[in-house]
Amino acid sequence: MGLGGSPMVADVVIRAMVVITMMVAAATCHQLSPVVLVPGAGGNQLEARLTAEYKGKSWLCNRFYPIKKQEGGWFRLWFDVTVLLAPFTECFADRMTLHYDPELDDYKNAPGVETRVSEFGSTESLLYLDPYLKHITSYMAPLVESLQNLGYTDGETLFGAPYDFRYGLASEGHPCDMGSTYLQNLKQLIEKASDSNGGNPVILVSHSLGGLYVLQLLNRNPPTWRQRYIRHFVALSAPWGGTVDEMLTFASGNSLGVPLVNPLLVRNEQRSSESNLWLMPRRKHFPPEKPLVVTPNSTYSSYEISRFLEDIGFPEGVHPYETRILPMVEKLAAPGVPVTCIVGSGVQTSESLYYGDEGFDKQPEILYGDGDGTVNMVSLLALEEEWKDEEFQMLKVIKLDGISHTDILKNDEAIAEIIEEISAINSAMSTSII
């Protein structure tokens, strides 16, 4: 007699299936997809040490700064509160400056300066930029704390991927030692995070520039790898189309709202940053008729970045911009894994810069538009336009009114939205397993 012939047996089987389903649910509802956090520019601590080859611009830089060093001569280059004092600002800028070598076609540190990131794989260097000034230099600490409340544990289910954010990536065929090494390290961290969690794919959570790095990582690896190791990509405040604010940085220097710092003291260092060049406004999202920078004698759109670099006195940036950056940002390919963009909106953001007869050494008058205070809205939402015809690319965009570029990592409402999204991804995983 088959099972279907006995109502009592059938009832027992149904009850057993319900119990098994509940047991599986109980076992999986607390199972968390590992999370890897990728910070933005300036979003993790950076260490340096000086060799005999180092020749500072002043006796102060050569002999007395920094006062405190670790074993082996290492010290925290970013962030150190002494950078706020003008003489030390110059020392800081000198050591942070990158040099593009036309013969190598790559970027490197200033002579005599070695740099490193600490605690790769951990969230430790992402929490606070200065561990002695936690209150005013908090970065990812609120987000990490909320993830820990969700059940995540640093080094087990939660990982951090700090990097030397001065460096960027380049288009195919160009050497990019630091950036390529970081992508390889990030790939290995993702694989380790997944393998150590029973093969569970990873949720990548990036902030700002970190989103550009993550998208490049995904598109530089085969679809089989992405499907195996990536469950979801959550991008916070990603500048997909670049920013007008970056043109201000190159033209006049940018103190980033830090008091006491003269932007002209850090301008050359900021111009030398490979990643800053990567963040110039993309042509696809800033049309040629849109004036981004206006002077008494000229107007510059996203199609005149090369001429802009020449005219501000930075001609050495033209070649790497045209050969390494432009081909890389021409298209942002869809990675084929689910992507959620969480962005701020409704915050005054630089849209056009107006310079007077004083030239680029004086801060401009600014016409503001919509965005998150740093990244223009057209850039934050660029993937909607970029992937509108991609049938198999899942893209979700969440806009948070009044949330700025950095507050997205601190504001209670924003943190709650991020945690809710990660919880939903985990819940969807549990449901699919059941």
Short mmCIF file of C-alpha atoms in Angstrom, two decimals, residues 38-44 78 129 139 163-167 207-211 213 246 256 273 275-276 279 405-406:
data_model
loop_
_atom_site.label_atom_id
_atom_site.label_comp_id
_atom_site.label_asym_id
_atom_site.label_seq_id
_atom_site.Cartn_x
_atom_site.Cartn_y
_atom_site.Cartn_z
CA VAL A 38 35.64 48.60 1.14
CA PRO A 39 36.25 52.22 2.29
CA GLY A 40 36.37 55.39 0.24
CA ALA A 41 39.27 57.78 -0.33
CA GLY A 42 40.75 58.72 3.02
CA GLY A 43 38.56 56.13 4.74
CA ASN A 44 41.28 54.10 6.41
CA TRP A 78 46.81 59.50 7.58
CA LEU A 129 41.10 57.68 11.20
CA TYR A 139 34.48 56.72 9.93
CA TYR A 163 44.06 50.33 0.76
CA ASP A 164 46.38 53.16 -0.24
CA PHE A 165 43.61 55.38 -1.56
CA ARG A 166 45.99 57.75 -3.35
CA TYR A 167 46.48 55.15 -6.04
CA HIS A 207 31.69 53.67 0.33
CA SER A 208 32.47 56.35 -2.27
CA LEU A 209 35.65 55.55 -4.26
CA GLY A 210 35.51 52.00 -2.91
CA GLY A 211 32.51 51.41 -5.17
CA TYR A 213 37.21 49.71 -7.12
CA GLU A 246 37.12 67.17 -8.09
CA LEU A 256 37.53 69.30 2.69
CA SER A 273 46.75 61.56 -6.55
CA SER A 275 42.58 58.26 -7.70
CA ASN A 276 41.64 61.95 -7.82
CA LEU A 279 37.11 61.04 -10.20
CA HIS A 405 28.34 61.94 1.54
CA THR A 406 29.93 61.16 4.89
#
